[in-house]
């Protein structure tokens, strides 16, 4: 062994001793911990009680209000309304007096019949659908990019899957009659720009007509069988699953069909756009080298056990969570308890319906006392897997689908 590798071996041993001391536990699989990765239990910043919002969510900012859900609170197959993350770009509207009769939705632009529909009209003129649909913010995982990006420092919890009730966006667009010139939708909501300037939109995004016509997109008025929380878009919102959450306009008032790609608020520049080709972290990227984010990448979450949990040595422990893959299905979920050296497949359920996240579970056991990590890695129907570290650096920190790791102690 030459001197250099002798030194680095010694450094690794010293690092292992200091990790174990900081954790207060031995690390049986320390030899597999990749160089450069610290135990996840040491990276977790404690959140103060003042940071907890509705239902135990972590408040990332209050103007605008943004809250994410700690993974162990996302254990339900259908996320309760109280645990659904909140992502606002502007100031939410006052909707206390909104009713089925007085809230209206305009459909205009490249259509044969401009329409103005109340929620009562939507309910009476179109077929009502109830679907479990997952919604993930394009910036979920932003916190882990280096160099970092400004904006909400989402970790893992800007994802949820609720049961939505509404009408198909496709049915409403068909009723309006799309012209041959129809290319893209433009979505508008009743919220206000942070500057309070009425000429500016907080957010106005859209999708290509082919995505808009997917029968799984809903214009929804209910979440989990009840009126949805004001912060999640009451009384009417779009749910366009599989694509960045920003395509799912809350407090929906208007959909304009356009003859070109929409250029509304947060459609251009670095907003919800990523480099067309990979770039070195920190590289400035000109607008023309960026593309609009379409389908979100494959991802999974470990919802039980909660990170930091302690278990008796030799006990069988049920690990479970969800996995989703944008427009695709998830084909497999694998778990590792030795820092990625070996993998075991989890039992994976089919989605309840297209675009519902998929539940998975697997038993795990630890035969010696110490510190362990459970890593989950989902694979989509086209064979793409989650990476261990943030993939594809981009200026605004989107699309981080790195594996979720939880810390577990066996005593
Ligand atoms: N009108 C309006 N709709 C909006 C937003 C917004 O700021 N205003 N935020 C979008 C973003 S970026 C996301 S990720 C989702 C989040 O939905 P939620 O707040 O119900 O979790 O709403 C989208 N719809
Ligand atoms: Mo978002």
Short mmCIF file of C-alpha atoms and ligand atoms in Angstrom, two decimals:
data_model
loop_
_atom_site.label_atom_id
_atom_site.label_comp_id
_atom_site.label_asym_id
_atom_site.label_seq_id
_atom_site.Cartn_x
_atom_site.Cartn_y
_atom_site.Cartn_z
CA UNK A 1 0.00 0.00 0.00
CA UNK A 2 1.56 3.31 -0.95
CA UNK A 3 1.69 6.24 1.39
CA UNK A 4 -1.23 8.14 -0.16
CA UNK A 5 -3.75 5.31 0.09
CA UNK A 6 -2.45 4.55 3.59
CA UNK A 7 -3.29 8.11 4.54
CA UNK A 8 -6.72 8.01 2.98
CA UNK A 9 -7.49 4.69 4.67
CA UNK A 10 -6.46 6.22 7.98
CA UNK A 11 -8.64 9.26 7.25
CA UNK A 12 -11.59 7.00 6.47
CA UNK A 13 -11.10 5.10 9.73
CA UNK A 14 -10.88 8.34 11.71
CA UNK A 15 -13.99 9.64 9.96
CA UNK A 16 -15.80 6.40 10.84
CA UNK A 17 -14.82 6.73 14.50
CA UNK A 18 -16.04 10.33 14.61
CA UNK A 19 -19.34 9.44 12.85
CA UNK A 20 -19.94 6.61 15.32
CA UNK A 21 -19.15 8.93 18.24
CA UNK A 22 -21.51 11.61 16.93
CA UNK A 23 -24.27 9.04 16.43
CA UNK A 24 -23.63 7.33 19.75
CA UNK A 25 -23.73 3.96 17.97
CA UNK A 26 -21.40 1.69 16.00
CA UNK A 27 -21.93 1.55 12.20
CA UNK A 28 -21.87 -2.15 11.26
CA UNK A 29 -21.79 -1.44 7.50
CA UNK A 30 -19.35 1.48 7.73
CA UNK A 31 -17.11 -0.20 5.13
CA UNK A 32 -19.86 0.35 2.53
CA UNK A 33 -20.57 4.01 3.33
CA UNK A 34 -19.46 5.81 0.16
CA UNK A 35 -16.65 8.34 0.66
CA UNK A 36 -18.21 11.79 0.74
CA UNK A 37 -21.55 10.64 2.19
CA UNK A 38 -22.20 11.44 5.84
CA UNK A 39 -24.76 9.46 7.82
CA UNK A 40 -28.16 11.05 7.18
CA UNK A 41 -28.87 11.25 10.92
CA UNK A 42 -26.05 13.83 11.19
CA UNK A 43 -27.41 15.96 8.34
CA UNK A 44 -30.89 16.46 9.75
CA UNK A 45 -31.44 19.92 11.11
CA UNK A 46 -33.90 19.93 13.99
CA UNK A 47 -36.99 22.01 13.19
CA UNK A 48 -38.23 24.29 15.94
CA UNK A 49 -41.81 23.97 17.15
CA UNK A 50 -42.55 27.45 15.79
CA UNK A 51 -41.92 26.15 12.26
CA UNK A 52 -44.81 23.69 12.36
CA UNK A 53 -47.96 24.71 10.53
CA UNK A 54 -51.24 22.86 9.92
CA UNK A 55 -51.11 19.19 10.79
CA UNK A 56 -47.38 19.12 11.63
CA UNK A 57 -46.19 20.56 8.32
CA UNK A 58 -42.89 22.46 8.18
CA UNK A 59 -43.33 26.12 7.28
CA UNK A 60 -40.66 27.21 4.79
CA UNK A 61 -41.92 30.77 4.45
CA UNK A 62 -44.99 32.80 5.35
CA UNK A 63 -45.15 35.46 2.63
CA UNK A 64 -46.02 33.70 0.46
CA UNK A 65 -47.04 30.77 2.66
CA UNK A 66 -45.18 27.56 1.81
CA UNK A 67 -45.24 24.35 3.84
CA UNK A 68 -43.92 20.84 3.27
CA UNK A 69 -44.82 17.54 4.90
CA UNK A 70 -42.27 15.47 6.84
CA UNK A 71 -42.11 12.04 5.09
CA UNK A 72 -43.40 10.04 8.08
CA UNK A 73 -46.63 12.11 7.96
CA UNK A 74 -47.21 10.99 4.34
CA UNK A 75 -47.77 7.36 5.33
CA UNK A 76 -51.42 7.25 4.17
CA UNK A 77 -52.21 5.93 0.68
CA UNK A 78 -54.46 8.97 0.24
CA UNK A 79 -52.96 12.08 1.81
CA UNK A 80 -55.33 13.77 4.29
CA UNK A 81 -56.07 17.41 3.41
CA UNK A 82 -54.35 18.56 6.62
CA UNK A 83 -51.09 16.97 5.43
CA UNK A 84 -51.15 18.18 1.82
CA UNK A 85 -48.18 20.50 1.18
CA UNK A 86 -48.86 24.15 0.29
CA UNK A 87 -46.98 26.01 -2.42
CA UNK A 88 -47.93 29.63 -3.12
CA UNK A 89 -46.20 31.96 -5.56
CA UNK A 90 -48.32 34.96 -4.62
CA UNK A 91 -51.01 36.08 -2.20
CA UNK A 92 -54.01 33.74 -1.99
CA UNK A 93 -57.41 35.29 -2.83
CA UNK A 94 -60.28 35.73 -0.36
CA UNK A 95 -62.66 32.96 -1.26
CA UNK A 96 -64.90 32.84 1.84
CA UNK A 97 -67.92 33.87 -0.22
CA UNK A 98 -67.26 31.61 -3.19
CA UNK A 99 -70.18 29.35 -4.09
CA UNK A 100 -70.99 26.87 -6.86
CA UNK A 101 -73.12 29.60 -8.46
CA UNK A 102 -70.92 32.68 -8.18
CA UNK A 103 -67.49 31.24 -9.09
CA UNK A 104 -66.94 31.21 -12.81
CA UNK A 105 -64.46 29.63 -15.15
CA UNK A 106 -63.86 31.14 -18.59
CA UNK A 107 -62.64 29.03 -21.53
CA UNK A 108 -61.48 31.22 -24.39
CA UNK A 109 -58.78 31.66 -27.04
CA UNK A 110 -58.45 29.16 -29.89
CA UNK A 111 -61.89 27.59 -29.32
CA UNK A 112 -65.10 27.67 -31.35
CA UNK A 113 -67.31 28.49 -28.35
CA UNK A 114 -66.01 30.80 -25.65
CA UNK A 115 -67.61 29.54 -22.45
CA UNK A 116 -68.26 30.87 -18.99
CA UNK A 117 -69.14 28.07 -16.60
CA UNK A 118 -70.09 28.19 -12.93
CA UNK A 119 -69.09 25.26 -10.72
CA UNK A 120 -72.80 24.31 -10.80
CA UNK A 121 -72.57 24.23 -14.64
CA UNK A 122 -69.48 22.02 -14.51
CA UNK A 123 -71.30 19.65 -12.16
CA UNK A 124 -74.46 19.47 -14.29
CA UNK A 125 -73.01 19.51 -17.82
CA UNK A 126 -70.03 17.14 -17.50
CA UNK A 127 -69.36 13.70 -16.10
CA UNK A 128 -68.00 13.83 -12.54
CA UNK A 129 -64.84 11.82 -11.93
CA UNK A 130 -63.02 10.86 -8.73
CA UNK A 131 -59.33 9.94 -9.10
CA UNK A 132 -56.30 9.59 -6.85
CA UNK A 133 -53.71 11.89 -8.39
CA UNK A 134 -50.23 12.72 -7.18
CA UNK A 135 -48.92 16.26 -7.28
CA UNK A 136 -45.25 17.14 -6.78
CA UNK A 137 -43.65 20.57 -6.85
CA UNK A 138 -40.96 20.85 -9.53
CA UNK A 139 -38.63 22.25 -6.83
CA UNK A 140 -39.05 19.34 -4.39
CA UNK A 141 -35.51 18.44 -3.23
CA UNK A 142 -34.08 21.85 -4.18
CA UNK A 143 -32.29 22.07 -0.81
CA UNK A 144 -29.77 19.38 -1.76
CA UNK A 145 -28.30 20.95 -4.91
CA UNK A 146 -24.81 22.42 -4.78
CA UNK A 147 -24.38 25.23 -5.57
CA UNK A 148 -27.85 25.85 -4.18
CA UNK A 149 -30.69 27.78 -5.76
CA UNK A 150 -32.78 30.54 -4.26
CA UNK A 151 -36.43 29.80 -3.52
CA UNK A 152 -38.14 27.52 -1.05
CA UNK A 153 -35.67 25.00 0.30
CA UNK A 154 -37.93 21.97 -0.18
CA UNK A 155 -36.46 18.71 1.14
CA UNK A 156 -38.66 15.65 0.43
CA UNK A 157 -42.17 16.77 1.35
CA UNK A 158 -43.55 18.81 -1.60
CA UNK A 159 -45.43 15.73 -2.81
CA UNK A 160 -48.85 14.33 -1.97
CA UNK A 161 -51.53 12.13 -3.46
CA UNK A 162 -55.16 13.00 -2.72
CA UNK A 163 -58.48 11.79 -4.09
CA UNK A 164 -59.79 14.56 -6.31
CA UNK A 165 -63.33 15.04 -7.59
CA UNK A 166 -64.13 17.15 -10.60
CA UNK A 167 -64.65 17.02 -14.35
CA UNK A 168 -62.14 16.13 -17.03
CA UNK A 169 -60.26 19.10 -18.44
CA UNK A 170 -60.44 17.25 -21.80
CA UNK A 171 -64.26 17.13 -21.72
CA UNK A 172 -64.49 20.87 -21.10
CA UNK A 173 -61.99 21.66 -23.87
CA UNK A 174 -63.92 19.37 -26.26
CA UNK A 175 -67.15 21.17 -25.41
CA UNK A 176 -65.46 24.49 -26.19
CA UNK A 177 -64.31 23.01 -29.49
CA UNK A 178 -60.56 23.26 -30.08
CA UNK A 179 -59.58 25.02 -33.29
CA UNK A 180 -56.83 23.53 -35.49
CA UNK A 181 -54.64 26.39 -34.30
CA UNK A 182 -54.75 25.18 -30.66
CA UNK A 183 -51.21 24.50 -29.37
CA UNK A 184 -51.03 25.16 -25.63
CA UNK A 185 -53.19 26.03 -22.62
CA UNK A 186 -52.72 29.11 -20.41
CA UNK A 187 -54.04 28.86 -16.85
CA UNK A 188 -55.14 31.79 -14.70
CA UNK A 189 -56.08 31.95 -11.02
CA UNK A 190 -57.53 34.51 -8.61
CA UNK A 191 -54.43 35.01 -6.48
CA UNK A 192 -52.43 38.26 -6.50
CA UNK A 193 -48.81 38.95 -7.40
CA UNK A 194 -46.61 39.53 -4.32
CA UNK A 195 -46.24 43.18 -5.40
CA UNK A 196 -50.08 43.50 -5.29
CA UNK A 197 -49.83 44.90 -8.86
CA UNK A 198 -53.16 43.82 -10.46
CA UNK A 199 -51.50 43.80 -13.90
CA UNK A 200 -49.17 40.98 -12.85
CA UNK A 201 -49.95 37.29 -12.33
CA UNK A 202 -48.39 35.36 -9.47
CA UNK A 203 -48.27 32.32 -11.73
CA UNK A 204 -49.77 31.49 -15.13
CA UNK A 205 -48.54 28.28 -16.66
CA UNK A 206 -49.92 25.87 -19.23
CA UNK A 207 -49.34 22.57 -20.99
CA UNK A 208 -49.25 21.38 -24.62
CA UNK A 209 -52.70 20.40 -25.95
CA UNK A 210 -51.68 16.72 -26.10
CA UNK A 211 -51.05 16.74 -22.32
CA UNK A 212 -54.17 18.86 -21.68
CA UNK A 213 -56.33 16.24 -23.45
CA UNK A 214 -55.11 13.40 -21.18
CA UNK A 215 -58.33 12.06 -19.60
CA UNK A 216 -56.70 12.06 -16.14
CA UNK A 217 -56.48 15.85 -15.77
CA UNK A 218 -59.27 17.23 -13.60
CA UNK A 219 -60.89 20.57 -12.99
CA UNK A 220 -61.54 19.73 -9.35
CA UNK A 221 -63.75 21.15 -6.61
CA UNK A 222 -63.21 18.48 -3.93
CA UNK A 223 -60.28 16.78 -2.19
CA UNK A 224 -60.92 13.51 -0.33
CA UNK A 225 -64.68 13.99 -0.64
CA UNK A 226 -64.77 17.45 0.91
CA UNK A 227 -64.31 21.02 -0.23
CA UNK A 228 -60.56 21.47 -0.60
CA UNK A 229 -58.62 23.66 1.83
CA UNK A 230 -58.44 27.30 0.73
CA UNK A 231 -54.65 27.03 0.56
CA UNK A 232 -54.97 24.12 -1.88
CA UNK A 233 -57.18 26.05 -4.32
CA UNK A 234 -60.76 26.17 -3.05
CA UNK A 235 -63.25 26.44 -4.72
CA UNK A 236 -61.80 25.23 -8.05
CA UNK A 237 -58.39 24.08 -9.27
CA UNK A 238 -56.70 22.16 -12.02
CA UNK A 239 -54.99 18.88 -11.24
CA UNK A 240 -52.56 17.97 -14.03
CA UNK A 241 -50.73 14.99 -12.51
CA UNK A 242 -47.24 13.82 -13.45
CA UNK A 243 -45.97 17.25 -14.46
CA UNK A 244 -44.62 19.96 -12.12
CA UNK A 245 -47.28 21.02 -9.60
CA UNK A 246 -47.15 24.51 -11.10
CA UNK A 247 -49.24 23.25 -14.07
CA UNK A 248 -52.12 22.66 -11.62
CA UNK A 249 -53.53 26.18 -11.24
CA UNK A 250 -55.29 26.87 -7.94
CA UNK A 251 -58.29 29.24 -7.58
CA UNK A 252 -58.85 28.60 -11.29
CA UNK A 253 -60.73 31.37 -13.15
CA UNK A 254 -59.70 31.05 -16.79
CA UNK A 255 -58.14 28.72 -19.32
CA UNK A 256 -57.09 30.38 -22.56
CA UNK A 257 -56.22 28.10 -25.45
CA UNK A 258 -53.27 29.55 -27.30
CA UNK A 259 -51.79 29.12 -30.79
CA UNK A 260 -48.26 29.05 -29.39
CA UNK A 261 -46.35 27.98 -26.29
CA UNK A 262 -47.68 30.01 -23.35
CA UNK A 263 -45.39 32.77 -22.07
CA UNK A 264 -47.19 33.64 -18.81
CA UNK A 265 -45.68 34.23 -15.38
CA UNK A 266 -43.09 31.52 -14.56
CA UNK A 267 -43.11 30.01 -18.07
CA UNK A 268 -39.89 31.68 -19.25
CA UNK A 269 -36.24 32.16 -18.27
CA UNK A 270 -35.11 29.71 -15.58
CA UNK A 271 -38.65 29.20 -14.19
CA UNK A 272 -39.71 25.56 -14.39
CA UNK A 273 -37.09 25.14 -17.11
CA UNK A 274 -33.87 23.11 -17.09
CA UNK A 275 -30.83 22.96 -19.38
CA UNK A 276 -31.47 20.98 -22.58
CA UNK A 277 -28.07 19.31 -22.12
CA UNK A 278 -26.25 18.57 -18.85
CA UNK A 279 -24.10 21.43 -17.52
CA UNK A 280 -21.42 21.57 -14.84
CA UNK A 281 -22.88 22.73 -11.49
CA UNK A 282 -22.98 26.53 -11.29
CA UNK A 283 -22.77 27.16 -15.05
CA UNK A 284 -24.84 30.14 -16.28
CA UNK A 285 -27.25 28.83 -18.94
CA UNK A 286 -28.65 31.13 -21.66
CA UNK A 287 -32.46 31.04 -22.07
CA UNK A 288 -32.28 29.46 -25.50
CA UNK A 289 -30.44 26.46 -24.05
CA UNK A 290 -33.25 25.75 -21.57
CA UNK A 291 -36.37 23.58 -22.04
CA UNK A 292 -39.71 23.52 -20.24
CA UNK A 293 -40.03 20.70 -17.70
CA UNK A 294 -42.54 18.07 -18.80
CA UNK A 295 -42.94 14.76 -16.92
CA UNK A 296 -41.46 14.58 -13.41
CA UNK A 297 -38.80 11.86 -12.83
CA UNK A 298 -39.17 8.56 -10.95
CA UNK A 299 -39.04 8.94 -7.18
CA UNK A 300 -39.93 7.25 -3.90
CA UNK A 301 -40.41 8.09 -0.27
CA UNK A 302 -39.95 6.02 2.89
CA UNK A 303 -42.91 6.89 5.12
CA UNK A 304 -42.26 4.30 7.85
CA UNK A 305 -40.21 4.10 9.93
CA UNK A 306 -39.64 7.77 10.67
CA UNK A 307 -35.98 8.70 10.44
CA UNK A 308 -34.16 8.24 13.76
CA UNK A 309 -36.39 5.34 14.90
CA UNK A 310 -34.92 2.71 17.29
CA UNK A 311 -35.65 -1.03 17.08
CA UNK A 312 -34.60 -4.15 18.99
CA UNK A 313 -31.87 -6.18 17.27
CA UNK A 314 -33.37 -9.14 15.38
CA UNK A 315 -36.93 -7.75 15.19
CA UNK A 316 -38.66 -7.74 11.84
CA UNK A 317 -39.44 -4.19 10.94
CA UNK A 318 -41.95 -3.14 8.26
CA UNK A 319 -40.54 -0.54 5.93
CA UNK A 320 -43.04 1.10 3.61
CA UNK A 321 -43.69 4.10 1.43
CA UNK A 322 -44.83 5.31 -1.98
CA UNK A 323 -43.28 5.64 -5.42
CA UNK A 324 -44.31 7.59 -8.51
CA UNK A 325 -42.82 8.38 -11.91
CA UNK A 326 -44.44 11.38 -13.59
CA UNK A 327 -46.32 10.19 -16.69
CA UNK A 328 -44.99 6.63 -16.29
CA UNK A 329 -45.72 3.80 -13.88
CA UNK A 330 -43.16 2.59 -11.35
CA UNK A 331 -41.86 -0.88 -12.24
CA UNK A 332 -39.84 -1.71 -9.11
CA UNK A 333 -38.73 -0.45 -5.71
CA UNK A 334 -35.55 -1.81 -4.12
CA UNK A 335 -34.22 -1.28 -0.61
CA UNK A 336 -30.72 -1.29 0.79
CA UNK A 337 -29.74 -1.36 4.47
CA UNK A 338 -25.97 -1.37 3.88
CA UNK A 339 -25.42 1.99 2.16
CA UNK A 340 -26.21 0.63 -1.29
CA UNK A 341 -23.88 -2.42 -1.30
CA UNK A 342 -26.77 -4.89 -1.69
CA UNK A 343 -30.41 -4.40 -2.70
CA UNK A 344 -33.63 -6.32 -2.05
CA UNK A 345 -36.87 -5.84 -3.92
CA UNK A 346 -39.90 -4.49 -2.11
CA UNK A 347 -43.47 -5.59 -2.78
CA UNK A 348 -44.94 -2.94 -5.06
CA UNK A 349 -48.67 -2.35 -5.59
CA UNK A 350 -50.18 -1.27 -8.89
CA UNK A 351 -51.53 2.29 -8.82
CA UNK A 352 -55.20 2.57 -7.77
CA UNK A 353 -55.64 4.45 -11.05
CA UNK A 354 -53.24 5.98 -13.55
CA UNK A 355 -51.26 8.80 -11.82
CA UNK A 356 -51.90 7.59 -8.26
CA UNK A 357 -48.67 6.99 -6.39
CA UNK A 358 -47.89 3.31 -5.74
CA UNK A 359 -47.53 1.77 -2.30
CA UNK A 360 -44.60 -0.53 -1.51
CA UNK A 361 -43.45 -2.45 1.56
CA UNK A 362 -40.68 -4.81 2.66
CA UNK A 363 -39.55 -6.45 5.91
CA UNK A 364 -36.10 -5.50 7.20
CA UNK A 365 -34.02 -6.91 10.08
CA UNK A 366 -30.79 -5.88 11.75
CA UNK A 367 -28.65 -8.58 13.31
CA UNK A 368 -26.18 -6.44 15.25
CA UNK A 369 -26.64 -3.30 17.31
CA UNK A 370 -25.74 0.00 15.71
CA UNK A 371 -26.58 2.68 13.21
CA UNK A 372 -28.15 1.76 9.87
CA UNK A 373 -29.77 3.55 7.00
CA UNK A 374 -32.64 2.35 4.86
CA UNK A 375 -32.35 3.55 1.27
CA UNK A 376 -35.20 3.27 -1.24
CA UNK A 377 -34.67 3.30 -4.99
CA UNK A 378 -37.55 3.24 -7.48
CA UNK A 379 -37.24 2.24 -11.15
CA UNK A 380 -39.71 3.49 -13.77
CA UNK A 381 -41.33 1.49 -16.57
CA UNK A 382 -38.53 2.57 -18.93
CA UNK A 383 -35.73 1.36 -16.63
CA UNK A 384 -34.66 4.71 -15.20
CA UNK A 385 -33.64 4.63 -11.52
CA UNK A 386 -33.26 7.17 -8.77
CA UNK A 387 -29.66 8.29 -8.21
CA UNK A 388 -28.05 8.40 -4.73
CA UNK A 389 -27.13 12.10 -5.08
CA UNK A 390 -28.86 15.05 -6.80
CA UNK A 391 -28.82 14.55 -10.58
CA UNK A 392 -28.61 17.15 -13.37
CA UNK A 393 -27.74 20.46 -11.70
CA UNK A 394 -29.92 23.31 -13.01
CA UNK A 395 -30.10 27.01 -12.09
CA UNK A 396 -33.37 26.86 -10.10
CA UNK A 397 -32.89 23.46 -8.46
CA UNK A 398 -35.66 21.41 -10.10
CA UNK A 399 -36.15 17.65 -10.59
CA UNK A 400 -34.07 16.33 -7.71
CA UNK A 401 -35.19 12.71 -7.52
CA UNK A 402 -32.33 11.41 -5.40
CA UNK A 403 -33.04 8.47 -3.11
CA UNK A 404 -34.67 9.01 0.25
CA UNK A 405 -32.62 7.68 3.19
CA UNK A 406 -33.83 7.16 6.75
CA UNK A 407 -31.69 6.56 9.81
CA UNK A 408 -32.47 3.55 12.00
CA UNK A 409 -30.83 2.43 15.25
CA UNK A 410 -30.87 -1.21 16.37
CA UNK A 411 -30.31 -1.71 20.11
N1 LIG B 1 -53.05 30.15 -8.67
C1 LIG B 1 -51.96 29.48 -8.29
N2 LIG B 1 -51.90 28.17 -8.56
C2 LIG B 1 -50.81 27.45 -8.20
C3 LIG B 1 -49.72 28.06 -7.53
C4 LIG B 1 -49.81 29.46 -7.26
O1 LIG B 1 -48.92 30.07 -6.68
N3 LIG B 1 -50.95 30.12 -7.64
N4 LIG B 1 -48.61 27.30 -7.21
C5 LIG B 1 -48.38 26.12 -8.06
C6 LIG B 1 -47.31 25.28 -7.61
S1 LIG B 1 -45.74 25.84 -7.94
C7 LIG B 1 -47.53 24.04 -7.06
S2 LIG B 1 -46.25 23.00 -6.69
C8 LIG B 1 -48.91 23.58 -6.75
C9 LIG B 1 -49.02 23.20 -5.29
O2 LIG B 1 -50.32 22.85 -4.92
P1 LIG B 1 -50.73 22.89 -3.39
O3 LIG B 1 -50.39 24.24 -2.83
O4 LIG B 1 -52.15 22.54 -3.33
O5 LIG B 1 -49.88 21.84 -2.73
O6 LIG B 1 -49.88 24.60 -7.02
C10 LIG B 1 -49.65 25.30 -8.21
N5 LIG B 1 -50.79 26.13 -8.49
MO1 LIG B 2 -44.25 24.10 -7.47
#
